[in-house]
Short mmCIF file of C-alpha atoms and ligand atoms in Angstrom, two decimals:
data_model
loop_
_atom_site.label_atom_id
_atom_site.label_comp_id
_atom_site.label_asym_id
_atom_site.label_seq_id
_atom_site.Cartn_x
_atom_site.Cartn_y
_atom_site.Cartn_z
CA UNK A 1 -97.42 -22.13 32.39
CA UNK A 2 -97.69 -18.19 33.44
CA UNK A 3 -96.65 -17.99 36.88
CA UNK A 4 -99.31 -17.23 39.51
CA UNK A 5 -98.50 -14.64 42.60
CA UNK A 6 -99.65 -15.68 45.84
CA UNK A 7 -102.77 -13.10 45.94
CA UNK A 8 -104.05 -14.88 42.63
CA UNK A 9 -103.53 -18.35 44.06
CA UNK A 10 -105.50 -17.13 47.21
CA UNK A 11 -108.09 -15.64 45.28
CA UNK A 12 -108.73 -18.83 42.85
CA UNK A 13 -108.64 -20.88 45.77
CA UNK A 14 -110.89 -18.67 48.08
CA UNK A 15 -113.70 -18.68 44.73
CA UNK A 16 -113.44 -22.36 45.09
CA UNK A 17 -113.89 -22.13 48.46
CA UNK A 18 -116.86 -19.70 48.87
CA UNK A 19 -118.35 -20.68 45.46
CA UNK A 20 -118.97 -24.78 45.40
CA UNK A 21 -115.52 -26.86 45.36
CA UNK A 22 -115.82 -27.33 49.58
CA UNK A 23 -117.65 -29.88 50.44
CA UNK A 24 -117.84 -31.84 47.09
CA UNK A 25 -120.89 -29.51 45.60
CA UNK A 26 -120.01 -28.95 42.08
CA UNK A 27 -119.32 -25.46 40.20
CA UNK A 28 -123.27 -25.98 38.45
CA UNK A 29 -124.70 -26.23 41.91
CA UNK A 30 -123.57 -23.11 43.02
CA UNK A 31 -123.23 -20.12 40.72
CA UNK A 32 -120.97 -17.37 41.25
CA UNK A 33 -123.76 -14.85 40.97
CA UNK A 34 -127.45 -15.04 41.33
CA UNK A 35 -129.47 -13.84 38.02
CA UNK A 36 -132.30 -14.25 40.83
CA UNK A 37 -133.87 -12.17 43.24
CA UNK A 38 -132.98 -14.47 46.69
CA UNK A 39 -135.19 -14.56 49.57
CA UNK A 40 -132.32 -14.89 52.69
CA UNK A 41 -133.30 -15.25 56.14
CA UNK A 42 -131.06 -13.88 59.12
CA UNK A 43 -132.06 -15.52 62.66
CA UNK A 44 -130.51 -14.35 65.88
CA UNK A 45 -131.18 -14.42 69.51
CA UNK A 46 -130.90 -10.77 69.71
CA UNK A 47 -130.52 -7.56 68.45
CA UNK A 48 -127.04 -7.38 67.14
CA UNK A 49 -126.33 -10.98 66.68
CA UNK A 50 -127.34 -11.48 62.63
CA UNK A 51 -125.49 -7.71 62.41
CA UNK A 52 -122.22 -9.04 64.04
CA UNK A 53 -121.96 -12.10 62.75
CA UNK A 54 -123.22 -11.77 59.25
CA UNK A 55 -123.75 -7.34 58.65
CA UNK A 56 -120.86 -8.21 55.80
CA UNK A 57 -122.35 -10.82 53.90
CA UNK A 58 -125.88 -9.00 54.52
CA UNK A 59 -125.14 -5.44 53.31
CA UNK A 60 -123.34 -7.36 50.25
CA UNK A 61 -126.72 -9.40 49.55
CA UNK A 62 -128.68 -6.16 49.70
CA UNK A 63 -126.56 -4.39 47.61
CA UNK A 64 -126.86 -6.83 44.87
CA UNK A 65 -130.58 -6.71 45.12
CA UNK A 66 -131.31 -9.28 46.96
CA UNK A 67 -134.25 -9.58 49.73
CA UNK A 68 -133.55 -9.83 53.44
CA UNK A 69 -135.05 -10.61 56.77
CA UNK A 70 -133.54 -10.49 60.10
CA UNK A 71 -135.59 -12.33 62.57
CA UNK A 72 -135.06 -11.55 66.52
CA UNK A 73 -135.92 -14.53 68.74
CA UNK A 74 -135.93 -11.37 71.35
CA UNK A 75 -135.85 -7.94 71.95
CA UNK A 76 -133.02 -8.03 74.17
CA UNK A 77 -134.93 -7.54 77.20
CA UNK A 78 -132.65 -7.97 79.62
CA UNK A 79 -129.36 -6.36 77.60
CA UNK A 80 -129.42 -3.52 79.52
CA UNK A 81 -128.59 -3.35 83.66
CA UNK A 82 -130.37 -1.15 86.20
CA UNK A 83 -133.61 -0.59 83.66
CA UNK A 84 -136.74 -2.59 83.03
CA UNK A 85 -136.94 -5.10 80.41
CA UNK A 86 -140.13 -2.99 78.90
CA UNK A 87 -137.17 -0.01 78.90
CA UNK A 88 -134.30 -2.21 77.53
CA UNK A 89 -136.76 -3.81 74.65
CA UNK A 90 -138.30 -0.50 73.44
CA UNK A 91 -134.28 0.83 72.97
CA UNK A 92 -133.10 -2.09 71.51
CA UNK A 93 -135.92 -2.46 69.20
CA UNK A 94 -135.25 1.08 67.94
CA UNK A 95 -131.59 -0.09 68.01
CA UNK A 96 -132.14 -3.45 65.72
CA UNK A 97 -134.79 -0.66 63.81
CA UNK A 98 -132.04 1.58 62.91
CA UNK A 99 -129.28 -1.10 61.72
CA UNK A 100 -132.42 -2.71 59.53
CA UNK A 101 -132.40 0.72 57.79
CA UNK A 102 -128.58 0.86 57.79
CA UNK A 103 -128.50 -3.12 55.75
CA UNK A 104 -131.32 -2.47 53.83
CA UNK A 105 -133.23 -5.57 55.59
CA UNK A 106 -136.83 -5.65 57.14
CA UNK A 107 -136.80 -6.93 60.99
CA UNK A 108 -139.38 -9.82 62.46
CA UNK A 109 -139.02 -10.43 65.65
CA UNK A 110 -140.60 -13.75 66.92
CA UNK A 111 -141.94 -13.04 70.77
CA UNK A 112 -139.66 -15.05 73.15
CA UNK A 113 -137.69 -12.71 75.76
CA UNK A 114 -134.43 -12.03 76.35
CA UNK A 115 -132.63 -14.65 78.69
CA UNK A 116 -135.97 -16.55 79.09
CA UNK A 117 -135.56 -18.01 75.70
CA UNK A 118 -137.20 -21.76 75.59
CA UNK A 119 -138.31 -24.62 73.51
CA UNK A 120 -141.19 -25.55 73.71
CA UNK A 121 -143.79 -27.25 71.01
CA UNK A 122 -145.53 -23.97 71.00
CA UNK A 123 -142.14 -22.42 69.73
CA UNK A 124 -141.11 -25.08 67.21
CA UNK A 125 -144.57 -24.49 65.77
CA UNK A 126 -144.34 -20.69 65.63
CA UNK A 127 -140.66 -20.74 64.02
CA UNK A 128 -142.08 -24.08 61.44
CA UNK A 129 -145.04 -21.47 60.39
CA UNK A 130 -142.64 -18.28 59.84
CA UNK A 131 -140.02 -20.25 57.76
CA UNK A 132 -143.23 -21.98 55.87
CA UNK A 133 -144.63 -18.45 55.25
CA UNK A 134 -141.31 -17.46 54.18
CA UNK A 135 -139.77 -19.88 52.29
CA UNK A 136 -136.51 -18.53 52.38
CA UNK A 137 -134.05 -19.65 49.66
CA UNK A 138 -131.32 -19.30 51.98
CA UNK A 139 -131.49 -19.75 56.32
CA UNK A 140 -128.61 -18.01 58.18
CA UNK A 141 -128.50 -19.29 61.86
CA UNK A 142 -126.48 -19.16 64.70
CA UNK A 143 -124.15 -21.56 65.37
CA UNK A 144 -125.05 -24.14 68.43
CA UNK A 145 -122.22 -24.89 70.09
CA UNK A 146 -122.36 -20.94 71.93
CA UNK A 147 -121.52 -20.65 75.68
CA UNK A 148 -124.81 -18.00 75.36
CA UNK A 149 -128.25 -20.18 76.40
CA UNK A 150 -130.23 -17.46 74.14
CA UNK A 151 -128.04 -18.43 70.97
CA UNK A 152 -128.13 -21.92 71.69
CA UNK A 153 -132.05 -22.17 71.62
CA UNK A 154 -132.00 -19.61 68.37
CA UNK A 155 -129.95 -22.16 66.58
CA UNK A 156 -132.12 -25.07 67.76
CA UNK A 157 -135.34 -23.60 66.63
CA UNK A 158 -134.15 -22.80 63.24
CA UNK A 159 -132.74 -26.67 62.48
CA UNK A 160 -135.90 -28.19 63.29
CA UNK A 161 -138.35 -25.50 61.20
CA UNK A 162 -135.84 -26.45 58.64
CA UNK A 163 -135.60 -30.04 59.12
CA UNK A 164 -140.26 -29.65 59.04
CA UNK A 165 -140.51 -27.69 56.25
CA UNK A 166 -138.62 -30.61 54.09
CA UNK A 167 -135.46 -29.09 53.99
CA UNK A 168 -135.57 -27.26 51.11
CA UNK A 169 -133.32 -23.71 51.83
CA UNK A 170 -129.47 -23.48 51.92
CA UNK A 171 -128.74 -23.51 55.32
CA UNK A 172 -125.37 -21.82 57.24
CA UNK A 173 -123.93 -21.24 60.16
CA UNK A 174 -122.46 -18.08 61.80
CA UNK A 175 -120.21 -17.49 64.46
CA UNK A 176 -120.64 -14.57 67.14
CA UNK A 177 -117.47 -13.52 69.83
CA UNK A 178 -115.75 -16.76 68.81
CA UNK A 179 -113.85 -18.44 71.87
CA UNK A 180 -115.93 -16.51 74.46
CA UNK A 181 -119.54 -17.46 72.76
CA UNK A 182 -119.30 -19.62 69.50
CA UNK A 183 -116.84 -22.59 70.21
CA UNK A 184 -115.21 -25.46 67.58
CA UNK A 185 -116.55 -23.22 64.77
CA UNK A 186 -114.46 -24.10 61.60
CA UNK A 187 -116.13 -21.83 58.87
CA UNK A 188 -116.66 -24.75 54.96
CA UNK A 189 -117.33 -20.87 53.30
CA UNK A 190 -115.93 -17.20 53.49
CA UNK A 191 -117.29 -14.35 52.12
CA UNK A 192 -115.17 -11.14 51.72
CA UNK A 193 -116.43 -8.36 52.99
CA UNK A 194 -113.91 -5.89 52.56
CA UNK A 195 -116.07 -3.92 50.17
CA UNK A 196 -118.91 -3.38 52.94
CA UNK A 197 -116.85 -3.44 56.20
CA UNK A 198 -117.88 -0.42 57.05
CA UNK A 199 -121.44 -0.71 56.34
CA UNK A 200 -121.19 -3.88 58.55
CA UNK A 201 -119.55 -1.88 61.46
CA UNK A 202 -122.48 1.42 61.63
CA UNK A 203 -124.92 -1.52 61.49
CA UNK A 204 -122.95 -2.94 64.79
CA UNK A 205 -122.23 0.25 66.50
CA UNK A 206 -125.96 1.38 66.07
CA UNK A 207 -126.47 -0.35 68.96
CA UNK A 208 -125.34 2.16 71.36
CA UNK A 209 -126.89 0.46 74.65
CA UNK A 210 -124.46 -2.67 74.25
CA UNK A 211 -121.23 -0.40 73.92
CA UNK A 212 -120.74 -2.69 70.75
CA UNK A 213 -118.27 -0.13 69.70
CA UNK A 214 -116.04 -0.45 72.64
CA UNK A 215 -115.82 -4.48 72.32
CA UNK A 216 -115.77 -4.57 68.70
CA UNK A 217 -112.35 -4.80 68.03
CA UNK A 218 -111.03 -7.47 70.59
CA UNK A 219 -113.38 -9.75 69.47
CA UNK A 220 -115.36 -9.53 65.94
CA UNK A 221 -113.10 -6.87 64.78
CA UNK A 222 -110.02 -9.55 65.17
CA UNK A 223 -112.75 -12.69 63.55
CA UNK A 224 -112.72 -10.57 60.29
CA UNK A 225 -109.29 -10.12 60.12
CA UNK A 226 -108.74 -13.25 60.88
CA UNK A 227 -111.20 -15.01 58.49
CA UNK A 228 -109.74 -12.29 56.09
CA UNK A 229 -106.25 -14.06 56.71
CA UNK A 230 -107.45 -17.50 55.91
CA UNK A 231 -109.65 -16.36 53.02
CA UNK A 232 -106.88 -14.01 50.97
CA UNK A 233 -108.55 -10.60 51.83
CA UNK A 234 -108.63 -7.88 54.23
CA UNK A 235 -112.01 -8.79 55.95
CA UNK A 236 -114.15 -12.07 55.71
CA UNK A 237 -116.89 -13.64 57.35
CA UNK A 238 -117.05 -16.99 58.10
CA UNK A 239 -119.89 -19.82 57.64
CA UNK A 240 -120.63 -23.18 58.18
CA UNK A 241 -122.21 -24.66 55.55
CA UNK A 242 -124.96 -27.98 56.39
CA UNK A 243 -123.31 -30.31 54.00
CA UNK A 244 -127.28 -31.65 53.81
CA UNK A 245 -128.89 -28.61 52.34
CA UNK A 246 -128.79 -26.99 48.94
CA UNK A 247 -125.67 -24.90 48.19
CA UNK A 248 -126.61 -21.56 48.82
CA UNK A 249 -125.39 -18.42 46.56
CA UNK A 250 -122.84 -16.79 48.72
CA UNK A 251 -121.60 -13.29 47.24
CA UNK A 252 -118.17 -14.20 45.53
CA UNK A 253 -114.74 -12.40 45.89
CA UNK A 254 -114.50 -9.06 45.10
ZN1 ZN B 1 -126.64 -12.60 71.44
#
């Protein structure tokens, strides 16, 4: 038998990984490229959130074609101190405007504000009705174990439009500022995003009024190295897959 290095091992091991093998889903259940156009949905509590914690495997979806929506539970109302949350929303909407362009994705943003975030039946209804209009083959959400109330009640919304619209997209689970906001987050799929890092990062830093630049590299900047470590490549992302939904088509390694 040819003897493997340690980079091929990784990378077998890290298709397997990202691909189907993890969590018993077989190879046929999830192919290793998509000969169709994908619907994928991106929720977040606020502008930045789907860019931090998924830009990578975003700009490497629209790059291949593929159709994306981010969807804003807020406009970050109150993100910025010592300015009305009218202000702060019309700057971070042109902010979250801006990285849209920069990924190639269309923005929706769903009406709840910024640190006020709530569920309510009202709400549950609203997000049922967009994912019904949508039908998204694929839900990214955030993950719900976050010290952040506004990313808890993001994540909540999403499961139960999922769990009332009979279940029926791939659903994952990404982590934001892990340790300080996302806790006991143990990614079932990487995606490398080495290719589109920096794609990822203009999308991040676009938003200027959040200094996203500045506290980039203590805390997502280190999560993609990190995930990169695990996953044999410079610069992964990291999901959690619901072992009860389809197995979504995750971009393979590169
Ligand atoms: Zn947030």
């Amino acid at each position: 038998m040819k003897k493997m290095n340690r980079r091929k091992i990784l990378k077998i091991s890290g298709a397997a990984i990202s691909g189907s093998f993890v969590t018993g889903h077989s190879m046929a259940k999830a192919p290793r490229i998509s000969s169709k156009k994908l619907k994928i949905l991106v929720t977040g509590a606020h502008p930045d959130d789907p860019e931090t914690g998924c830009g990578g495997v975003i700009a490497r979806y629209t790059a291949e074609g593929h159709d994306v929506k981010l969807l804003y539970l807020t406009r970050g109302e109150a993100g910025i101190q010592g300015i009305s949350h009218d202000e702060s929303a019309k700057i971070r909407t042109k902010e979250a405007n801006e990285a849209n362009k920069i990924l190639k994705t269309n923005p929706v943003f769903f009406g709840q504000i910024d640190g006020d975030t709530m569920i309510t039946k009202k709400w549950y209804e609203k997000m049922i009705n967009i994912i019904k209009a949508e039908s998204p083959d694929i839900i990214f959400t955030q993950w719900p174990i976050d010290t952040h109330r506004d990313h808890r009640i993001c994540s909540i919304l999403v499961y139960d439009a999922w769990l009332n619209t009979g279940s029926n997209s791939a659903l994952y689970y990404y982590e934001v500022m892990t340790g300080e906001q996302s806790q006991n987050f143990h990614p079932s799929d990487y995606v490398d995003i080495t290719p589109v890092v920096e794609t990822k990062w203009k999308a991040c830093f676009i938003h200027k009024s959040q200094k996203i630049d500045e506290m980039y590299p203590d805390s997502h900047g280190k999560m993609e190295v990190f995930r990169g470590m695990e996953f044999g490549c410079k610069y992964a992302e990291g999901f959690v897959h619901h072992q009860q939904s389809p197995v979504g088509y995750l971009p393979g390694p590169v």
